[in-house]
């Protein structure tokens, strides 16, 4: 049985016995010690202890994040006075984060096993959700910044511009814009099986 952590963490990071020449002329040398590299006998790049740690963190983030984001979405949907423009944007962030949190168990399994066991369709879905999250979060934070600018610098105009229905329309546009990137990634992405 292999040890959970075959090398001290600082040895992996700083590598007192680095291999190869670190010049730009020799790009095919590894900075990791030889016992941590992929080999045919173990079939995995990461040591088992690190895999278990990562999966445990993924699980904790998944459970905590799902609870928190679902609670935020519930409160915004349940209480009418919470449906302000800013809270609609926060709802959009929580929705995007919830979707990506739902992919963490699959990504954790991939890390633990060292391969993707779920098939090509789920691979495409997970990749697309990651891209959707990245772009919807970025665009939503940008929209929130513009919203705050209007509220602070143009308070009279903000009464007409900063409505819940307009924030919802902006969120729909954000998801449509994210689809411009997310759909092609879902179509082109695939799970590749490496030859051993």
Short mmCIF file of N, CA and C in Angstrom, two decimals:
data_model
loop_
_atom_site.label_atom_id
_atom_site.label_comp_id
_atom_site.label_asym_id
_atom_site.label_seq_id
_atom_site.Cartn_x
_atom_site.Cartn_y
_atom_site.Cartn_z
N UNK A 1 0.84 -1.18 0.00
CA UNK A 1 0.00 0.00 0.00
C UNK A 1 0.89 1.24 0.00
N UNK A 2 0.57 2.17 -0.88
CA UNK A 2 1.37 3.38 -0.96
C UNK A 2 1.00 4.34 0.17
N UNK A 3 1.95 5.13 0.67
CA UNK A 3 1.64 6.06 1.74
C UNK A 3 0.69 7.15 1.24
N UNK A 4 -0.10 7.72 2.17
CA UNK A 4 -1.04 8.77 1.78
C UNK A 4 -0.33 9.99 1.22
N UNK A 5 0.75 10.41 1.86
CA UNK A 5 1.53 11.53 1.37
C UNK A 5 2.97 11.06 1.17
N UNK A 6 3.34 10.67 -0.07
CA UNK A 6 4.65 10.09 -0.30
C UNK A 6 5.81 11.07 -0.13
N UNK A 7 5.55 12.37 -0.17
CA UNK A 7 6.61 13.34 0.01
C UNK A 7 6.07 14.50 0.83
N UNK A 8 6.92 15.12 1.63
CA UNK A 8 6.46 16.30 2.36
C UNK A 8 5.99 17.38 1.38
N UNK A 9 5.00 18.14 1.80
CA UNK A 9 4.41 19.15 0.94
C UNK A 9 5.45 20.15 0.44
N UNK A 10 6.35 20.59 1.33
CA UNK A 10 7.34 21.57 0.92
C UNK A 10 8.30 21.00 -0.12
N UNK A 11 8.48 19.67 -0.12
CA UNK A 11 9.35 19.06 -1.12
C UNK A 11 8.70 19.12 -2.50
N UNK A 12 7.39 18.98 -2.54
CA UNK A 12 6.69 19.09 -3.81
C UNK A 12 6.75 20.52 -4.32
N UNK A 13 6.56 21.48 -3.43
CA UNK A 13 6.52 22.88 -3.83
C UNK A 13 7.90 23.39 -4.23
N UNK A 14 8.89 23.15 -3.40
CA UNK A 14 10.19 23.75 -3.63
C UNK A 14 11.18 22.80 -4.30
N UNK A 15 10.93 21.50 -4.21
CA UNK A 15 11.72 20.49 -4.90
C UNK A 15 13.22 20.63 -4.73
N UNK A 16 13.75 20.13 -3.64
CA UNK A 16 15.19 20.24 -3.41
C UNK A 16 15.98 19.43 -4.43
N UNK A 17 15.33 18.47 -5.07
CA UNK A 17 16.03 17.68 -6.08
C UNK A 17 15.31 17.82 -7.43
N UNK A 18 15.26 19.07 -7.91
CA UNK A 18 14.63 19.33 -9.20
C UNK A 18 15.39 18.63 -10.31
N UNK A 19 14.63 18.20 -11.30
CA UNK A 19 15.26 17.50 -12.41
C UNK A 19 15.44 18.43 -13.59
N UNK A 20 16.44 18.15 -14.38
CA UNK A 20 16.58 18.80 -15.67
C UNK A 20 17.11 20.22 -15.59
N UNK A 21 17.31 20.76 -16.75
CA UNK A 21 17.79 22.11 -16.91
C UNK A 21 16.58 23.03 -16.97
N UNK A 22 16.58 24.10 -16.23
CA UNK A 22 15.44 24.99 -16.18
C UNK A 22 15.49 26.09 -17.24
N UNK A 23 16.34 25.93 -18.24
CA UNK A 23 16.43 26.95 -19.28
C UNK A 23 15.26 26.83 -20.25
N UNK A 24 15.05 27.86 -21.04
CA UNK A 24 13.98 27.85 -22.03
C UNK A 24 14.27 26.88 -23.17
N UNK A 25 15.51 26.45 -23.30
CA UNK A 25 15.86 25.54 -24.38
C UNK A 25 15.44 24.11 -24.08
N UNK A 26 15.08 23.83 -22.86
CA UNK A 26 14.74 22.46 -22.47
C UNK A 26 13.38 22.42 -21.77
N UNK A 27 12.29 22.54 -22.52
CA UNK A 27 10.97 22.65 -21.89
C UNK A 27 10.37 21.33 -21.43
N UNK A 28 11.00 20.19 -21.68
CA UNK A 28 10.38 18.90 -21.39
C UNK A 28 10.82 18.29 -20.07
N UNK A 29 11.42 19.05 -19.21
CA UNK A 29 11.83 18.53 -17.91
C UNK A 29 10.80 18.91 -16.86
N UNK A 30 10.65 18.05 -15.88
CA UNK A 30 9.66 18.26 -14.84
C UNK A 30 10.27 18.93 -13.63
N UNK A 31 9.46 19.74 -12.95
CA UNK A 31 9.89 20.36 -11.70
C UNK A 31 9.54 19.50 -10.50
N UNK A 32 8.76 18.42 -10.72
CA UNK A 32 8.37 17.55 -9.62
C UNK A 32 9.37 16.42 -9.43
N UNK A 33 9.51 15.94 -8.20
CA UNK A 33 10.38 14.79 -7.97
C UNK A 33 9.86 13.57 -8.72
N UNK A 34 10.74 12.62 -9.09
CA UNK A 34 10.33 11.49 -9.92
C UNK A 34 9.25 10.61 -9.29
N UNK A 35 9.22 10.46 -7.96
CA UNK A 35 8.24 9.56 -7.35
C UNK A 35 6.83 10.15 -7.35
N UNK A 36 6.66 11.43 -7.74
CA UNK A 36 5.33 12.02 -7.80
C UNK A 36 4.78 12.10 -9.22
N UNK A 37 5.56 11.69 -10.18
CA UNK A 37 5.11 11.77 -11.57
C UNK A 37 4.29 10.56 -11.96
N UNK A 38 3.52 10.71 -13.04
CA UNK A 38 2.70 9.64 -13.56
C UNK A 38 3.58 8.46 -13.96
N UNK A 39 3.22 7.28 -13.47
CA UNK A 39 3.92 6.09 -13.92
C UNK A 39 2.93 4.95 -14.08
N UNK A 40 3.33 3.91 -14.76
CA UNK A 40 2.41 2.83 -15.10
C UNK A 40 1.97 2.03 -13.88
N UNK A 41 2.79 1.98 -12.83
CA UNK A 41 2.42 1.16 -11.69
C UNK A 41 1.32 1.77 -10.83
N UNK A 42 1.29 3.09 -10.72
CA UNK A 42 0.26 3.72 -9.89
C UNK A 42 -0.88 4.29 -10.73
N UNK A 43 -0.62 4.74 -11.95
CA UNK A 43 -1.65 5.22 -12.85
C UNK A 43 -2.31 6.52 -12.44
N UNK A 44 -1.69 7.31 -11.58
CA UNK A 44 -2.29 8.58 -11.20
C UNK A 44 -1.20 9.59 -10.90
N UNK A 45 -1.48 10.85 -11.19
CA UNK A 45 -0.50 11.91 -10.99
C UNK A 45 -0.42 12.35 -9.54
N UNK A 46 -1.54 12.51 -8.89
CA UNK A 46 -1.56 13.00 -7.51
C UNK A 46 -1.48 11.87 -6.51
N UNK A 47 -0.80 12.07 -5.39
CA UNK A 47 -0.79 11.06 -4.34
C UNK A 47 -2.20 10.90 -3.74
N UNK A 48 -2.48 9.72 -3.23
CA UNK A 48 -3.81 9.40 -2.72
C UNK A 48 -4.26 10.36 -1.63
N UNK A 49 -3.36 10.71 -0.72
CA UNK A 49 -3.72 11.63 0.37
C UNK A 49 -4.16 12.98 -0.14
N UNK A 50 -3.49 13.47 -1.16
CA UNK A 50 -3.86 14.76 -1.74
C UNK A 50 -5.20 14.65 -2.46
N UNK A 51 -5.43 13.53 -3.14
CA UNK A 51 -6.72 13.31 -3.80
C UNK A 51 -7.86 13.32 -2.79
N UNK A 52 -7.68 12.59 -1.69
CA UNK A 52 -8.71 12.51 -0.66
C UNK A 52 -8.95 13.89 -0.04
N UNK A 53 -7.89 14.65 0.17
CA UNK A 53 -8.02 16.00 0.72
C UNK A 53 -8.81 16.90 -0.22
N UNK A 54 -8.48 16.85 -1.51
CA UNK A 54 -9.18 17.68 -2.50
C UNK A 54 -10.65 17.30 -2.56
N UNK A 55 -10.95 16.00 -2.60
CA UNK A 55 -12.34 15.55 -2.66
C UNK A 55 -13.10 15.97 -1.40
N UNK A 56 -12.45 15.88 -0.24
CA UNK A 56 -13.09 16.32 1.00
C UNK A 56 -13.41 17.81 0.98
N UNK A 57 -12.47 18.61 0.47
CA UNK A 57 -12.72 20.05 0.34
C UNK A 57 -13.84 20.32 -0.65
N UNK A 58 -13.84 19.61 -1.77
CA UNK A 58 -14.92 19.76 -2.76
C UNK A 58 -16.27 19.45 -2.12
N UNK A 59 -16.32 18.39 -1.33
CA UNK A 59 -17.57 18.00 -0.69
C UNK A 59 -18.04 19.07 0.30
N UNK A 60 -17.12 19.59 1.10
CA UNK A 60 -17.47 20.63 2.07
C UNK A 60 -17.95 21.90 1.37
N UNK A 61 -17.24 22.30 0.32
CA UNK A 61 -17.63 23.49 -0.43
C UNK A 61 -18.98 23.27 -1.11
N UNK A 62 -19.19 22.07 -1.64
CA UNK A 62 -20.45 21.75 -2.32
C UNK A 62 -21.62 21.84 -1.35
N UNK A 63 -21.52 21.20 -0.21
CA UNK A 63 -22.63 21.19 0.76
C UNK A 63 -22.86 22.60 1.31
N UNK A 64 -21.80 23.26 1.77
CA UNK A 64 -21.95 24.61 2.32
C UNK A 64 -22.44 25.61 1.28
N UNK A 65 -21.88 25.53 0.08
CA UNK A 65 -22.28 26.44 -0.98
C UNK A 65 -23.71 26.24 -1.43
N UNK A 66 -24.13 24.97 -1.54
CA UNK A 66 -25.52 24.70 -1.93
C UNK A 66 -26.49 25.22 -0.88
N UNK A 67 -26.17 24.98 0.39
CA UNK A 67 -27.04 25.49 1.46
C UNK A 67 -27.14 27.02 1.42
N UNK A 68 -26.00 27.67 1.33
CA UNK A 68 -25.98 29.13 1.33
C UNK A 68 -26.66 29.74 0.12
N UNK A 69 -26.32 29.25 -1.06
CA UNK A 69 -26.90 29.81 -2.29
C UNK A 69 -28.39 29.53 -2.40
N UNK A 70 -28.81 28.33 -2.02
CA UNK A 70 -30.25 28.01 -2.07
C UNK A 70 -31.02 28.87 -1.07
N UNK A 71 -30.42 29.13 0.08
CA UNK A 71 -31.07 29.99 1.07
C UNK A 71 -31.22 31.42 0.53
N UNK A 72 -30.17 31.93 -0.10
CA UNK A 72 -30.23 33.27 -0.70
C UNK A 72 -31.33 33.33 -1.76
N UNK A 73 -31.38 32.33 -2.64
CA UNK A 73 -32.40 32.34 -3.69
C UNK A 73 -33.80 32.22 -3.10
N UNK A 74 -33.96 31.39 -2.07
CA UNK A 74 -35.26 31.23 -1.42
C UNK A 74 -35.74 32.54 -0.82
N UNK A 75 -34.87 33.23 -0.10
CA UNK A 75 -35.25 34.48 0.56
C UNK A 75 -35.64 35.53 -0.49
N UNK A 76 -34.88 35.63 -1.57
CA UNK A 76 -35.19 36.62 -2.60
C UNK A 76 -36.52 36.29 -3.28
N UNK A 77 -36.77 35.02 -3.54
CA UNK A 77 -38.03 34.64 -4.19
C UNK A 77 -39.23 34.74 -3.25
N UNK A 78 -39.03 34.44 -2.00
CA UNK A 78 -40.14 34.35 -1.04
C UNK A 78 -40.65 35.72 -0.60
N UNK A 79 -39.75 36.66 -0.39
CA UNK A 79 -40.13 37.95 0.17
C UNK A 79 -40.17 39.01 -0.94
N UNK A 80 -41.31 39.61 -1.11
CA UNK A 80 -41.52 40.58 -2.19
C UNK A 80 -40.61 41.79 -2.05
N UNK A 81 -40.41 42.28 -0.84
CA UNK A 81 -39.58 43.47 -0.68
C UNK A 81 -38.09 43.20 -0.93
N UNK A 82 -37.71 41.94 -1.08
CA UNK A 82 -36.32 41.60 -1.40
C UNK A 82 -36.05 41.62 -2.90
N UNK A 83 -37.06 41.85 -3.70
CA UNK A 83 -36.90 41.80 -5.16
C UNK A 83 -36.48 43.17 -5.71
N UNK A 84 -35.38 43.68 -5.21
CA UNK A 84 -34.80 44.92 -5.73
C UNK A 84 -33.86 44.58 -6.86
N UNK A 85 -33.43 45.59 -7.60
CA UNK A 85 -32.52 45.37 -8.72
C UNK A 85 -31.23 44.70 -8.25
N UNK A 86 -30.66 45.19 -7.16
CA UNK A 86 -29.42 44.62 -6.65
C UNK A 86 -29.61 43.16 -6.24
N UNK A 87 -30.71 42.87 -5.58
CA UNK A 87 -30.95 41.49 -5.15
C UNK A 87 -31.24 40.55 -6.32
N UNK A 88 -31.79 41.08 -7.40
CA UNK A 88 -31.99 40.27 -8.60
C UNK A 88 -30.63 39.86 -9.17
N UNK A 89 -29.67 40.77 -9.15
CA UNK A 89 -28.32 40.42 -9.60
C UNK A 89 -27.68 39.41 -8.65
N UNK A 90 -27.89 39.59 -7.37
CA UNK A 90 -27.36 38.63 -6.39
C UNK A 90 -27.99 37.25 -6.60
N UNK A 91 -29.27 37.22 -6.92
CA UNK A 91 -29.95 35.96 -7.24
C UNK A 91 -29.28 35.29 -8.44
N UNK A 92 -28.94 36.08 -9.44
CA UNK A 92 -28.28 35.54 -10.64
C UNK A 92 -26.92 34.94 -10.29
N UNK A 93 -26.16 35.61 -9.44
CA UNK A 93 -24.87 35.07 -8.99
C UNK A 93 -25.07 33.76 -8.22
N UNK A 94 -26.07 33.74 -7.35
CA UNK A 94 -26.34 32.53 -6.56
C UNK A 94 -26.76 31.38 -7.46
N UNK A 95 -27.55 31.66 -8.49
CA UNK A 95 -27.98 30.63 -9.43
C UNK A 95 -26.79 30.05 -10.19
N UNK A 96 -25.93 30.92 -10.70
CA UNK A 96 -24.75 30.46 -11.44
C UNK A 96 -23.83 29.64 -10.53
N UNK A 97 -23.64 30.10 -9.31
CA UNK A 97 -22.79 29.37 -8.37
C UNK A 97 -23.41 28.03 -7.98
N UNK A 98 -24.72 27.98 -7.84
CA UNK A 98 -25.40 26.72 -7.51
C UNK A 98 -25.19 25.70 -8.62
N UNK A 99 -25.29 26.14 -9.84
CA UNK A 99 -25.07 25.22 -10.96
C UNK A 99 -23.66 24.65 -10.95
N UNK A 100 -22.67 25.50 -10.71
CA UNK A 100 -21.30 25.00 -10.70
C UNK A 100 -21.03 24.13 -9.47
N UNK A 101 -21.69 24.41 -8.35
CA UNK A 101 -21.53 23.57 -7.17
C UNK A 101 -22.08 22.17 -7.41
N UNK A 102 -23.10 22.06 -8.24
CA UNK A 102 -23.66 20.74 -8.56
C UNK A 102 -22.70 19.88 -9.37
N UNK A 103 -21.70 20.50 -9.99
CA UNK A 103 -20.71 19.73 -10.76
C UNK A 103 -19.55 19.23 -9.90
N UNK A 104 -19.40 19.76 -8.69
CA UNK A 104 -18.25 19.39 -7.86
C UNK A 104 -18.18 17.91 -7.51
N UNK A 105 -19.29 17.22 -7.22
CA UNK A 105 -19.16 15.78 -6.96
C UNK A 105 -18.59 15.01 -8.17
N UNK A 106 -18.97 15.41 -9.36
CA UNK A 106 -18.45 14.75 -10.56
C UNK A 106 -16.96 15.05 -10.75
N UNK A 107 -16.58 16.31 -10.52
CA UNK A 107 -15.18 16.67 -10.65
C UNK A 107 -14.33 16.00 -9.56
N UNK A 108 -14.89 15.88 -8.36
CA UNK A 108 -14.18 15.19 -7.28
C UNK A 108 -13.97 13.72 -7.60
N UNK A 109 -14.98 13.09 -8.18
CA UNK A 109 -14.85 11.68 -8.58
C UNK A 109 -13.77 11.53 -9.64
N UNK A 110 -13.72 12.47 -10.57
CA UNK A 110 -12.69 12.46 -11.61
C UNK A 110 -11.30 12.55 -10.99
N UNK A 111 -11.14 13.42 -10.00
CA UNK A 111 -9.84 13.55 -9.34
C UNK A 111 -9.49 12.29 -8.57
N UNK A 112 -10.45 11.74 -7.85
CA UNK A 112 -10.21 10.56 -7.02
C UNK A 112 -9.86 9.34 -7.86
N UNK A 113 -10.60 9.11 -8.93
CA UNK A 113 -10.37 7.93 -9.77
C UNK A 113 -9.22 8.12 -10.75
N UNK A 114 -8.95 9.36 -11.12
CA UNK A 114 -7.90 9.62 -12.10
C UNK A 114 -8.40 9.54 -13.53
N UNK A 115 -9.70 9.34 -13.72
CA UNK A 115 -10.29 9.34 -15.07
C UNK A 115 -11.75 9.74 -14.95
N UNK A 116 -12.36 10.09 -16.08
CA UNK A 116 -13.76 10.53 -16.11
C UNK A 116 -14.65 9.34 -16.39
N UNK A 117 -15.41 8.85 -15.40
CA UNK A 117 -16.23 7.64 -15.60
C UNK A 117 -17.66 7.91 -16.05
N UNK A 118 -18.05 9.16 -16.26
CA UNK A 118 -19.45 9.50 -16.45
C UNK A 118 -19.90 9.64 -17.89
N UNK A 119 -19.02 9.45 -18.83
CA UNK A 119 -19.43 9.53 -20.23
C UNK A 119 -19.28 10.92 -20.81
N UNK A 120 -19.44 10.96 -22.12
CA UNK A 120 -19.19 12.18 -22.87
C UNK A 120 -20.25 13.25 -22.64
N UNK A 121 -21.52 12.86 -22.52
CA UNK A 121 -22.60 13.84 -22.37
C UNK A 121 -22.45 14.63 -21.07
N UNK A 122 -22.16 13.95 -19.98
CA UNK A 122 -21.99 14.65 -18.71
C UNK A 122 -20.71 15.48 -18.70
N UNK A 123 -19.69 15.01 -19.40
CA UNK A 123 -18.45 15.78 -19.53
C UNK A 123 -18.75 17.12 -20.20
N UNK A 124 -19.50 17.07 -21.30
CA UNK A 124 -19.85 18.30 -22.01
C UNK A 124 -20.69 19.22 -21.12
N UNK A 125 -21.60 18.64 -20.35
CA UNK A 125 -22.46 19.44 -19.48
C UNK A 125 -21.64 20.14 -18.39
N UNK A 126 -20.72 19.40 -17.76
CA UNK A 126 -19.90 19.98 -16.69
C UNK A 126 -19.01 21.09 -17.24
N UNK A 127 -18.42 20.87 -18.40
CA UNK A 127 -17.57 21.90 -19.01
C UNK A 127 -18.40 23.14 -19.34
N UNK A 128 -19.58 22.94 -19.92
CA UNK A 128 -20.43 24.07 -20.28
C UNK A 128 -20.87 24.85 -19.04
N UNK A 129 -21.21 24.14 -17.97
CA UNK A 129 -21.63 24.82 -16.73
C UNK A 129 -20.48 25.65 -16.17
N UNK A 130 -19.26 25.13 -16.24
CA UNK A 130 -18.10 25.91 -15.78
C UNK A 130 -17.96 27.21 -16.57
N UNK A 131 -18.11 27.12 -17.89
CA UNK A 131 -18.01 28.32 -18.72
C UNK A 131 -19.17 29.27 -18.46
N UNK A 132 -20.38 28.72 -18.35
CA UNK A 132 -21.54 29.56 -18.04
C UNK A 132 -21.31 30.31 -16.73
N UNK A 133 -20.81 29.61 -15.72
CA UNK A 133 -20.56 30.25 -14.43
C UNK A 133 -19.55 31.37 -14.56
N UNK A 134 -18.47 31.10 -15.26
CA UNK A 134 -17.42 32.10 -15.40
C UNK A 134 -17.96 33.37 -16.07
N UNK A 135 -18.67 33.20 -17.17
CA UNK A 135 -19.15 34.37 -17.90
C UNK A 135 -20.34 35.05 -17.23
N UNK A 136 -21.29 34.27 -16.72
CA UNK A 136 -22.43 34.92 -16.06
C UNK A 136 -22.00 35.65 -14.80
N UNK A 137 -21.05 35.10 -14.06
CA UNK A 137 -20.56 35.79 -12.86
C UNK A 137 -19.87 37.09 -13.24
N UNK A 138 -19.02 37.04 -14.26
CA UNK A 138 -18.31 38.24 -14.70
C UNK A 138 -19.28 39.30 -15.20
N UNK A 139 -20.21 38.90 -16.05
CA UNK A 139 -21.17 39.86 -16.60
C UNK A 139 -22.11 40.39 -15.52
N UNK A 140 -22.51 39.55 -14.58
CA UNK A 140 -23.40 39.99 -13.52
C UNK A 140 -22.71 40.99 -12.60
N UNK A 141 -21.46 40.73 -12.26
CA UNK A 141 -20.71 41.68 -11.43
C UNK A 141 -20.52 43.01 -12.16
N UNK A 142 -20.33 42.94 -13.47
CA UNK A 142 -20.23 44.17 -14.27
C UNK A 142 -21.55 44.92 -14.24
N UNK A 143 -22.66 44.20 -14.41
CA UNK A 143 -23.98 44.84 -14.37
C UNK A 143 -24.25 45.44 -12.99
N UNK A 144 -23.82 44.76 -11.94
CA UNK A 144 -24.00 45.30 -10.58
C UNK A 144 -23.18 46.58 -10.41
N UNK A 145 -22.00 46.62 -10.98
CA UNK A 145 -21.16 47.83 -10.89
C UNK A 145 -21.82 49.00 -11.61
N UNK A 146 -22.36 48.74 -12.79
CA UNK A 146 -23.07 49.79 -13.53
C UNK A 146 -24.30 50.23 -12.74
N UNK A 147 -25.00 49.28 -12.18
CA UNK A 147 -26.19 49.57 -11.37
C UNK A 147 -25.84 50.47 -10.18
N UNK A 148 -24.77 50.16 -9.50
CA UNK A 148 -24.35 50.97 -8.34
C UNK A 148 -23.90 52.36 -8.80
N UNK A 149 -23.22 52.43 -9.94
CA UNK A 149 -22.79 53.73 -10.47
C UNK A 149 -24.01 54.61 -10.73
N UNK A 150 -25.01 54.04 -11.40
CA UNK A 150 -26.23 54.81 -11.70
C UNK A 150 -26.92 55.24 -10.40
N UNK A 151 -26.98 54.34 -9.43
CA UNK A 151 -27.65 54.66 -8.16
C UNK A 151 -26.96 55.79 -7.41
N UNK A 152 -25.63 55.84 -7.49
CA UNK A 152 -24.88 56.83 -6.72
C UNK A 152 -24.71 58.14 -7.48
N UNK A 153 -24.36 58.05 -8.76
CA UNK A 153 -24.04 59.26 -9.53
C UNK A 153 -25.26 59.90 -10.19
N UNK A 154 -26.30 59.14 -10.42
CA UNK A 154 -27.50 59.66 -11.07
C UNK A 154 -28.74 59.18 -10.31
N UNK A 155 -28.92 59.65 -9.08
CA UNK A 155 -30.01 59.11 -8.24
C UNK A 155 -31.41 59.38 -8.79
N UNK A 156 -31.61 60.48 -9.50
CA UNK A 156 -32.94 60.77 -10.05
C UNK A 156 -33.25 59.82 -11.21
N UNK A 157 -32.28 59.65 -12.10
CA UNK A 157 -32.47 58.74 -13.23
C UNK A 157 -32.57 57.29 -12.75
N UNK A 158 -31.94 56.99 -11.63
CA UNK A 158 -31.94 55.62 -11.10
C UNK A 158 -33.34 55.14 -10.76
N UNK A 159 -34.23 56.06 -10.43
CA UNK A 159 -35.60 55.66 -10.09
C UNK A 159 -36.29 54.99 -11.28
N UNK A 160 -35.96 55.42 -12.50
CA UNK A 160 -36.56 54.83 -13.70
C UNK A 160 -35.77 53.63 -14.21
N UNK A 161 -34.45 53.67 -14.04
CA UNK A 161 -33.58 52.64 -14.63
C UNK A 161 -33.45 51.41 -13.74
N UNK A 162 -33.37 51.60 -12.45
CA UNK A 162 -33.09 50.50 -11.51
C UNK A 162 -34.37 49.84 -11.03
N UNK A 163 -35.03 49.14 -11.92
CA UNK A 163 -36.24 48.41 -11.53
C UNK A 163 -35.97 46.92 -11.55
N UNK A 164 -36.78 46.20 -10.85
CA UNK A 164 -36.64 44.75 -10.78
C UNK A 164 -36.83 44.10 -12.15
N UNK A 165 -37.79 44.58 -12.92
CA UNK A 165 -38.03 43.98 -14.24
C UNK A 165 -36.88 44.24 -15.20
N UNK A 166 -36.26 45.42 -15.11
CA UNK A 166 -35.10 45.70 -15.97
C UNK A 166 -33.89 44.85 -15.54
N UNK A 167 -33.73 44.64 -14.25
CA UNK A 167 -32.65 43.78 -13.78
C UNK A 167 -32.85 42.34 -14.25
N UNK A 168 -34.10 41.88 -14.25
CA UNK A 168 -34.40 40.54 -14.76
C UNK A 168 -34.08 40.45 -16.25
N UNK A 169 -34.42 41.49 -17.00
CA UNK A 169 -34.12 41.51 -18.44
C UNK A 169 -32.61 41.49 -18.68
N UNK A 170 -31.87 42.23 -17.86
CA UNK A 170 -30.41 42.22 -17.97
C UNK A 170 -29.87 40.82 -17.67
N UNK A 171 -30.42 40.15 -16.66
CA UNK A 171 -29.97 38.79 -16.33
C UNK A 171 -30.25 37.81 -17.47
N UNK A 172 -31.40 37.94 -18.11
CA UNK A 172 -31.70 37.08 -19.27
C UNK A 172 -30.70 37.34 -20.39
N UNK A 173 -30.38 38.62 -20.61
CA UNK A 173 -29.38 38.97 -21.63
C UNK A 173 -28.00 38.41 -21.27
N UNK A 174 -27.68 38.43 -19.98
CA UNK A 174 -26.40 37.88 -19.52
C UNK A 174 -26.32 36.39 -19.83
N UNK A 175 -27.38 35.64 -19.54
CA UNK A 175 -27.38 34.20 -19.81
C UNK A 175 -27.33 33.93 -21.32
N UNK A 176 -28.00 34.77 -22.10
CA UNK A 176 -27.94 34.61 -23.56
C UNK A 176 -26.53 34.87 -24.07
N UNK A 177 -25.90 35.90 -23.54
CA UNK A 177 -24.53 36.22 -23.94
C UNK A 177 -23.56 35.11 -23.51
N UNK A 178 -23.77 34.57 -22.33
CA UNK A 178 -22.93 33.45 -21.87
C UNK A 178 -23.14 32.22 -22.73
N UNK A 179 -24.33 32.07 -23.30
CA UNK A 179 -24.61 30.92 -24.18
C UNK A 179 -23.80 30.99 -25.46
N UNK A 180 -23.44 32.19 -25.87
CA UNK A 180 -22.61 32.34 -27.07
C UNK A 180 -21.30 31.59 -26.89
N UNK A 181 -20.79 31.54 -25.67
CA UNK A 181 -19.56 30.81 -25.38
C UNK A 181 -19.87 29.40 -24.87
N UNK A 182 -20.87 29.27 -24.02
CA UNK A 182 -21.16 27.99 -23.37
C UNK A 182 -21.63 26.90 -24.31
N UNK A 183 -22.47 27.24 -25.27
CA UNK A 183 -23.00 26.23 -26.20
C UNK A 183 -21.90 25.65 -27.10
N UNK A 184 -21.05 26.49 -27.72
CA UNK A 184 -19.97 25.89 -28.52
C UNK A 184 -19.01 25.02 -27.70
N UNK A 185 -18.75 25.42 -26.47
CA UNK A 185 -17.88 24.61 -25.61
C UNK A 185 -18.53 23.27 -25.32
N UNK A 186 -19.84 23.27 -25.08
CA UNK A 186 -20.56 22.02 -24.82
C UNK A 186 -20.54 21.12 -26.05
N UNK A 187 -20.63 21.71 -27.22
CA UNK A 187 -20.63 20.92 -28.45
C UNK A 187 -19.25 20.35 -28.73
N UNK A 188 -18.22 21.17 -28.54
CA UNK A 188 -16.86 20.76 -28.90
C UNK A 188 -16.15 19.97 -27.81
N UNK A 189 -16.54 20.13 -26.56
CA UNK A 189 -15.87 19.44 -25.46
C UNK A 189 -16.14 17.94 -25.49
N UNK A 190 -15.17 17.17 -25.01
CA UNK A 190 -15.37 15.72 -24.93
C UNK A 190 -14.40 15.11 -23.93
N UNK A 191 -14.75 13.93 -23.46
CA UNK A 191 -13.87 13.18 -22.57
C UNK A 191 -12.90 12.37 -23.42
N UNK A 192 -11.63 12.50 -23.16
CA UNK A 192 -10.61 11.76 -23.90
C UNK A 192 -10.01 10.69 -23.01
N UNK A 193 -9.91 9.48 -23.52
CA UNK A 193 -9.28 8.39 -22.79
C UNK A 193 -7.83 8.32 -23.24
N UNK A 194 -6.92 8.43 -22.27
CA UNK A 194 -5.50 8.38 -22.60
C UNK A 194 -5.03 6.94 -22.66
N UNK A 195 -4.18 6.66 -23.64
CA UNK A 195 -3.60 5.32 -23.76
C UNK A 195 -2.56 5.14 -22.67
N UNK A 196 -2.55 3.94 -22.08
CA UNK A 196 -1.57 3.68 -21.01
C UNK A 196 -0.36 2.99 -21.57
#
